[in-house]
Amino acid sequence: ISGKDVDPSMTLLDYLRNVEGLKGTKYGCGEGGCGTCAVTLSRWENGKETFKSVNSCLAPLASAHGWAITTVEGLRAKALSKKDTKDAESFHPIQKRLANLNGVQCGYCSPGMVMTMYQALKKNPNATMAELEEQFDGNICRCTGFRPILDTAKSFASDSNTVDHVCKKSYTKGCYDQKKWDQDFPEELKNFKATKRITFRKNGLTWIKPKNSLDDLLDVIKENPNGRLTVGKTSVGIYKPSYNVHESETKGWKPHPWHLDASDPTTFIDIADVKELNSISEASVGNAKGLAVGAAVRISHVMKALKASAGSSVSFLPLVDHMKKVANVHVRDAGSIAGNLMLAKTKGFLSDLATILLGAGATVTWAGRGLDSKSATQTMEEFLATPEPPKDAVLLSIHIPYLSKNVKFKTYRNAIRPKNAHAITNAAFRVTVDGSGKMSGAVLAIGGLMEHGSAGDHALRLTKIESMLNGQTLTNDIFVKARSAIRAAAEDIVKKAGGLRAAARIACTEAFFVRFCLSIADNIEPELASGTDTVDKILYATTTAKQNFNYSDEHAPVSLPIPLQSGKMLAAGSAKFNCDTKPLTGTVFGAIVGARRPRAIIKKIDWSAALKATGVIGYVSKEDVGEASYSPMGEPYPIPHSLYAKTLFAYGAGDSVPYNGAPIGMIIAKTEAQARDAVRLVVTEYVSGEKPITAIDSTVAQQIVPGLPFLPTEFKHATGDTKKAMESAKTAEGISTVGQQKHFYMDPQFAYAIPDEESGMKILMSTQWPQGANVTIAALLKLPMSNVDIRHGRMGGAFGGKNIPVIAGLVAMGAKKYELPVYLHCDRNADMRMIAGRPKCEAKYKVAFGSDGKLNALDFQHKLSSGSSVSLGWFTNMSVGSAITQSYLVPNRNITCNMILTNEPPVNVMRGPGEIQASCHIETILEHVAHSLGMDPHEVRRANLLPNDEKVLKDNGFTDLDNYTGLKMWEALEKRCCYRARAEKVKVFNKDNKLRKKGICMIPVRYKVNIWKRTALVNLYTDGTVCVTHGGINMGQGMHVKVAQVVSYELGKLLGEPVPLENIKFNKMSSRILSAQIFTGGSTGSEGACEAARRACEALVKRMSPILAGLEEKAKAESKAKAAEEKKDGGDGAIETPRISFAQVCAGAEGANIQMTALGHWSDTKDNDKATYNCWGVGCSEIELDVLTGEMVLLRTDLEYDSAKSLNPAIDIGQCEGAYMQGVGMMLQEEVLMDDNSGELIADGTWEYKPPLALNIPKEWNVNFYSGEHKGRVLSSKASGEPPLILAASVFFALRHAIADARADVGLTDFFKLSVPATVTDRMALLAPVVQNLKSLSKPFK
């Protein structure tokens, strides 16, 4: 790359995708939190190639100077360079194995997963299974549930025992042949040395890379006093220089600190290669000998150095173990130790490194020509206490002293997710204990007590408590006194600081101190022994898993475990997603402009400053889109204006802003970066408004949505006499609350609108609902629907979040207004602010029951937050009401479900809409019944399960329980997972341990689905190949491969053998090819598409059978004639049986002018467009809880699911596991944080929103597909994409049991409220009284 072409603002990701056209590396979050953009950088050092993994979305292109970059496409380069290599043989072993082990679903995260495995094996070809599993702390997958991805990685381990239970295959342990497959390091880079200063200037920004000497660096600093020093520039994932908030938007509220960077620099000084800043050596500061680590040393290298010197200091291994939890492998490879510390110093960043180094007694050394020796070295306290660094100086090194063996040193942290999540609170405690047990040199360092985010907020030492410990022996009295003091100190600091999660920060501080004291004593009470350590050993244990199914091959290849046809291409990054489409010449780019003042009236929007910005072409606003009678998110049905603001796709002057982030328009510019930069130049003036409504508050009458005649916005259902049943039975009443969840599809919203001839518009977009998009965008553009061509290729996940066309509507209007193609791939933050996700809800219930625990009546009053409009919330609302009884028998029911309007984005559907909320509610009710009776909840559940009694079922209104297998599966799983024996072991464990508790729970699911109408077009070609176009949307659920299997089977009936799957291809969906295609969702899109395609194939087979008969007759005649000739010549005259190929039949059909195309349509005759059935399953989960900190580990999960006869068990097991883990995220950690004062979504990206990682999956995970009967449906199959999600509630209730057991130890036996998600902070709130009042903790030492 020529130096003059390097733009300092350009990221490596932008360069790879938009300049080089290497689309395999994906954009996922722009924050370094999801791993889709991971690439490997290498260079030649000390005679060998060294490697680091980076998030290319963070890494500046300029920072890659001197490095060789390997992308996912590059893994195939060596094989493809050989002339005799076939394309199928060119896939790298990692790519092939990931696909073959079914580790690919939507495939958007797959290139990042591949590169993560690659960098790990390049660094250590002999890595163990445990080491490889740890590498995935920075990669999110929303589809697979991680299990097959981990299996792939472990199959390359030196101690591998990986077995593919799905495809029945074992793998030889050990790494692949790296010499054969991996590219050699470029010769031209082997001699690279940073011996001269490099400067890149473009677009008003400057990037300076000094010579590799401290002297030159100091010169550069003096010449550029306002320059910002950088190594990996990973901080831009948190502090975003172009965050879309103009200062005019922030009056009256304070944006959260990581949302604004007021000091955007124009000059960056790259210190990554300065020699003196990269050294690691033994050194002394004063009398303290230790390890001096250069300021620019990457965090991963610091860890490596500390581990290598572990014998020199008792602090080094604890420091390494703690650093493992900091950020993720990609950030630790790119970010430096000094960069992390400087953020803590200058921005109040909640740094783990600052806290643990403060506790370890580290010092820092500055380098500067004007510094005297005294100011050149600072203690960590002195370093943190002054926000501004010394003038014209650079941090040179960090000195970590050796601590002797009589020093006790421990570090702790607590976070919403164990890794790749900022700490809520962290700590490092140190004390020297002499032979008599006397303590000295106590250091109690705590981070997180101050509200992080502002300069001056930093880790601190609790010096008064330190003095209290020094000179003392750790007795019960000293412990109680110090513990009380540390809590009081924490309360005082937090009270003054304020901020998020205040109670948790206090509780954590006390809990850490308790753990430290228990860990350094050798005379503690046995029941407290489990409290001496964290759950890390269990958390990082290697996972095991087994999958089981058993189907006949009568419909082969249907029901065979066949990986995705495009799996290898997805893993190789060569499969193209919608967002990978190469823009046409002249294409311009859009960026959404959002309002920030909910319940305020927009007075004026000033676009003038934005229009003057570089590259800006124009904008789209309310004046362009006008008003319409559709829902504000673009759903194709009218909703009264009284229920939402009057505009469709944008809000303008005179409108009340419905929620923070509501679109007011779109900037259009020549590049994506220019469009996004110009957004914050848009100035919006408001008339002061009211405080936004974000809570479900039944006292605000106007919030309740009235029933609408055309939409079931209110659900009411009554069976039996609930009131009378309540009079003569035991009753319990309470409130059950289920919070929100974001879709967090890996591939954000995308649309690309291209003006077409005759005023038409082609729109390539990520959508689950082509018909909805067609209707609303045609109305918006005032065009006939036939003039709007909605196209869809491949998208990276959806989960219900891509049903709405608001993004595409703005893009289409921009294309119409400027007569140019307009392209928009939404940035993660804007996407999450605009697209609501799963709605929050609250239920008030009263339940009547007998002494045997059987439910007799239920009064259920439910309120669901629909956001600022009805939108798609009505569907979830209706589903909660219809699904509330789940798999249980409730004879008398009075159910009312209402929708509530709040100042939040209009909710849409999300995987398992209403069903997961209903399950949480009814299971809470059963728990309450069990608590009231003093019964085991397991027995109460069993007593209420629907019986295998047709009369009872019909008498109670269940007319659709065909092929009921729920009770059989309950009994089967109870036996298979040894539930009763394990439950007894849990009781024994809990009796013996006060600071660790286990919980186990088993729950069922009944999930009603509809197979909606679907159309398929099947084209045959004269060479025997097939092309299918169907109305289903392939978004990771394996729809195409299932359709291919069915097509292969059905066309195979012609010749009695399946058509080869490799001969079946798929065309992109287009509304001009297939019109009126309903949404893909509800888990049955594949079934509908398969049946539609099967019917088309059935017609083709019928049409071509006469052709086959004619060919066979002709071939027989020719064979007979040939035999006769051979006999004349002395042969045996045997007549050969003619073999006709499928290609011959196709060619014959074309020659006979037979139509080679058939249209198939699925539409159930009863309801015209759908068929209904129930899915059944049972799940059992066991957890272990840390009572001190609220952290937990999912020990084991067993899933029993009735898939009937799965169309493809490899795909459906993946769907089952992926759904379950998405449910686990909802239950435990996917907290949707919002500022109640401003309505600002705090959790608008990976910094605060925490989907599960690989380490969150069960340590042991067993999945069994129960082969139930399901005749009369699509080849006897059942849906699998959503029902297993509900089984994740077993984790929530296992956790509830563990908390209840802990609370019972201190006499708290109430039926406490536990809401979803039960985050670590919620758990701590319930466990804090246990830690406060546990008798043995008042005298822990014997």
PDB file of C-alpha atoms in Angstrom, residues 560-676:
ATOM      1  CA  LEU A 560     -29.932 -37.881   7.095  1.00  0.00           C
ATOM      2  CA  PRO A 561     -27.502 -35.640   9.054  1.00  0.00           C
ATOM      3  CA  ILE A 562     -26.156 -33.657   6.118  1.00  0.00           C
ATOM      4  CA  PRO A 563     -24.146 -30.474   6.789  1.00  0.00           C
ATOM      5  CA  LEU A 564     -25.049 -27.230   5.039  1.00  0.00           C
ATOM      6  CA  GLN A 565     -24.269 -27.394   1.334  1.00  0.00           C
ATOM      7  CA  SER A 566     -22.709 -23.952   1.577  1.00  0.00           C
ATOM      8  CA  GLY A 567     -21.010 -24.690   4.907  1.00  0.00           C
ATOM      9  CA  LYS A 568     -17.447 -24.787   3.574  1.00  0.00           C
ATOM     10  CA  MET A 569     -17.952 -21.586   1.586  1.00  0.00           C
ATOM     11  CA  LEU A 570     -19.353 -19.870   4.656  1.00  0.00           C
ATOM     12  CA  ALA A 571     -16.425 -21.029   6.773  1.00  0.00           C
ATOM     13  CA  ALA A 572     -14.045 -19.844   4.064  1.00  0.00           C
ATOM     14  CA  GLY A 573     -15.658 -16.417   3.809  1.00  0.00           C
ATOM     15  CA  SER A 574     -16.438 -16.925   0.127  1.00  0.00           C
ATOM     16  CA  ALA A 575     -20.222 -17.169   0.519  1.00  0.00           C
ATOM     17  CA  LYS A 576     -21.751 -13.766  -0.119  1.00  0.00           C
ATOM     18  CA  PHE A 577     -24.193 -12.157   2.277  1.00  0.00           C
ATOM     19  CA  ASN A 578     -26.509  -9.326   1.298  1.00  0.00           C
ATOM     20  CA  CYS A 579     -24.105  -6.862   2.903  1.00  0.00           C
ATOM     21  CA  ASP A 580     -21.215  -8.278   0.848  1.00  0.00           C
ATOM     22  CA  THR A 581     -22.810  -7.062  -2.383  1.00  0.00           C
ATOM     23  CA  LYS A 582     -20.343  -4.959  -4.322  1.00  0.00           C
ATOM     24  CA  PRO A 583     -21.853  -1.482  -4.693  1.00  0.00           C
ATOM     25  CA  LEU A 584     -22.464  -0.319  -8.236  1.00  0.00           C
ATOM     26  CA  THR A 585     -20.519   2.644  -9.570  1.00  0.00           C
ATOM     27  CA  GLY A 586     -22.198   5.803  -8.333  1.00  0.00           C
ATOM     28  CA  THR A 587     -23.588   4.197  -5.185  1.00  0.00           C
ATOM     29  CA  VAL A 588     -23.931   6.477  -2.171  1.00  0.00           C
ATOM     30  CA  PHE A 589     -24.219   5.488   1.475  1.00  0.00           C
ATOM     31  CA  GLY A 590     -26.691   6.189   4.224  1.00  0.00           C
ATOM     32  CA  ALA A 591     -26.519   6.574   7.998  1.00  0.00           C
ATOM     33  CA  ILE A 592     -29.519   6.879  10.311  1.00  0.00           C
ATOM     34  CA  VAL A 593     -30.050  10.071  12.290  1.00  0.00           C
ATOM     35  CA  GLY A 594     -31.840   9.449  15.573  1.00  0.00           C
ATOM     36  CA  ALA A 595     -33.656  11.728  17.990  1.00  0.00           C
ATOM     37  CA  ARG A 596     -32.552  11.728  21.622  1.00  0.00           C
ATOM     38  CA  ARG A 597     -35.297  13.463  23.609  1.00  0.00           C
ATOM     39  CA  PRO A 598     -38.325  11.186  24.087  1.00  0.00           C
ATOM     40  CA  ARG A 599     -41.615  12.891  24.972  1.00  0.00           C
ATOM     41  CA  ALA A 600     -40.209  16.187  23.710  1.00  0.00           C
ATOM     42  CA  ILE A 601     -41.631  18.004  20.695  1.00  0.00           C
ATOM     43  CA  ILE A 602     -39.234  18.562  17.813  1.00  0.00           C
ATOM     44  CA  LYS A 603     -39.061  22.295  17.155  1.00  0.00           C
ATOM     45  CA  LYS A 604     -36.541  22.337  14.339  1.00  0.00           C
ATOM     46  CA  ILE A 605     -34.010  20.089  12.600  1.00  0.00           C
ATOM     47  CA  ASP A 606     -30.993  21.871  11.143  1.00  0.00           C
ATOM     48  CA  TRP A 607     -29.179  19.845   8.484  1.00  0.00           C
ATOM     49  CA  SER A 608     -26.958  22.686   7.253  1.00  0.00           C
ATOM     50  CA  ALA A 609     -23.725  21.794   9.075  1.00  0.00           C
ATOM     51  CA  ALA A 610     -24.026  18.165   8.011  1.00  0.00           C
ATOM     52  CA  LEU A 611     -24.562  19.183   4.383  1.00  0.00           C
ATOM     53  CA  LYS A 612     -21.267  21.086   4.427  1.00  0.00           C
ATOM     54  CA  ALA A 613     -19.328  18.052   5.650  1.00  0.00           C
ATOM     55  CA  THR A 614     -16.932  16.237   3.317  1.00  0.00           C
ATOM     56  CA  GLY A 615     -18.666  13.866   0.920  1.00  0.00           C
ATOM     57  CA  VAL A 616     -22.247  14.585   2.034  1.00  0.00           C
ATOM     58  CA  ILE A 617     -24.762  14.581  -0.803  1.00  0.00           C
ATOM     59  CA  GLY A 618     -28.029  15.142   1.027  1.00  0.00           C
ATOM     60  CA  TYR A 619     -30.524  13.720   3.444  1.00  0.00           C
ATOM     61  CA  VAL A 620     -33.927  12.097   3.770  1.00  0.00           C
ATOM     62  CA  SER A 621     -36.383  13.452   6.323  1.00  0.00           C
ATOM     63  CA  LYS A 622     -40.064  13.512   7.210  1.00  0.00           C
ATOM     64  CA  GLU A 623     -40.656  15.990   4.407  1.00  0.00           C
ATOM     65  CA  ASP A 624     -39.643  13.261   1.964  1.00  0.00           C
ATOM     66  CA  VAL A 625     -41.393  10.237   3.454  1.00  0.00           C
ATOM     67  CA  GLY A 626     -44.590  12.047   4.513  1.00  0.00           C
ATOM     68  CA  GLU A 627     -47.219  10.310   6.592  1.00  0.00           C
ATOM     69  CA  ALA A 628     -49.071   7.051   6.134  1.00  0.00           C
ATOM     70  CA  SER A 629     -51.600   4.891   7.903  1.00  0.00           C
ATOM     71  CA  TYR A 630     -49.206   2.064   8.578  1.00  0.00           C
ATOM     72  CA  SER A 631     -47.418   1.166  11.776  1.00  0.00           C
ATOM     73  CA  PRO A 632     -44.305   3.304  12.408  1.00  0.00           C
ATOM     74  CA  MET A 633     -41.959   0.384  11.885  1.00  0.00           C
ATOM     75  CA  GLY A 634     -43.512  -0.384   8.511  1.00  0.00           C
ATOM     76  CA  GLU A 635     -45.747  -3.381   9.188  1.00  0.00           C
ATOM     77  CA  PRO A 636     -48.425  -3.629   6.497  1.00  0.00           C
ATOM     78  CA  TYR A 637     -51.557  -2.985   8.536  1.00  0.00           C
ATOM     79  CA  PRO A 638     -53.225   0.270   9.600  1.00  0.00           C
ATOM     80  CA  ILE A 639     -53.184   1.398  13.221  1.00  0.00           C
ATOM     81  CA  PRO A 640     -55.114   4.430  14.511  1.00  0.00           C
ATOM     82  CA  HIS A 641     -52.970   7.542  14.794  1.00  0.00           C
ATOM     83  CA  SER A 642     -54.051   7.895  18.399  1.00  0.00           C
ATOM     84  CA  LEU A 643     -51.838   4.917  19.204  1.00  0.00           C
ATOM     85  CA  TYR A 644     -48.592   6.227  17.725  1.00  0.00           C
ATOM     86  CA  ALA A 645     -46.912   9.282  16.281  1.00  0.00           C
ATOM     87  CA  LYS A 646     -48.275   9.956  12.820  1.00  0.00           C
ATOM     88  CA  THR A 647     -45.181   9.428  10.739  1.00  0.00           C
ATOM     89  CA  LEU A 648     -44.089   6.198   9.137  1.00  0.00           C
ATOM     90  CA  PHE A 649     -40.319   6.152   8.754  1.00  0.00           C
ATOM     91  CA  ALA A 650     -39.145   9.494  10.196  1.00  0.00           C
ATOM     92  CA  TYR A 651     -40.163  12.140  12.736  1.00  0.00           C
ATOM     93  CA  GLY A 652     -39.958  15.854  12.089  1.00  0.00           C
ATOM     94  CA  ALA A 653     -40.877  19.323  13.304  1.00  0.00           C
ATOM     95  CA  GLY A 654     -44.028  19.268  15.395  1.00  0.00           C
ATOM     96  CA  ASP A 655     -43.800  15.588  16.231  1.00  0.00           C
ATOM     97  CA  SER A 656     -43.396  14.194  19.708  1.00  0.00           C
ATOM     98  CA  VAL A 657     -40.327  11.967  19.838  1.00  0.00           C
ATOM     99  CA  PRO A 658     -41.620   8.512  20.821  1.00  0.00           C
ATOM    100  CA  TYR A 659     -38.316   7.078  22.055  1.00  0.00           C
ATOM    101  CA  ASN A 660     -34.596   7.791  22.309  1.00  0.00           C
ATOM    102  CA  GLY A 661     -33.131   6.751  18.970  1.00  0.00           C
ATOM    103  CA  ALA A 662     -36.286   7.214  16.881  1.00  0.00           C
ATOM    104  CA  PRO A 663     -35.309   7.996  13.280  1.00  0.00           C
ATOM    105  CA  ILE A 664     -35.614  11.598  12.155  1.00  0.00           C
ATOM    106  CA  GLY A 665     -33.968  10.860   8.849  1.00  0.00           C
ATOM    107  CA  MET A 666     -30.899   9.655   7.051  1.00  0.00           C
ATOM    108  CA  ILE A 667     -27.694  11.334   5.900  1.00  0.00           C
ATOM    109  CA  ILE A 668     -26.450  10.354   2.438  1.00  0.00           C
ATOM    110  CA  ALA A 669     -22.755  10.632   1.555  1.00  0.00           C
ATOM    111  CA  LYS A 670     -20.134   9.244  -0.811  1.00  0.00           C
ATOM    112  CA  THR A 671     -18.742   6.785   1.751  1.00  0.00           C
ATOM    113  CA  GLU A 672     -20.062   4.975   4.816  1.00  0.00           C
ATOM    114  CA  ALA A 673     -17.562   6.739   7.071  1.00  0.00           C
ATOM    115  CA  GLN A 674     -18.521  10.172   5.749  1.00  0.00           C
ATOM    116  CA  ALA A 675     -22.211   9.465   6.293  1.00  0.00           C
ATOM    117  CA  ARG A 676     -21.671   8.293   9.850  1.00  0.00           C
TER     118      ARG A 676
END
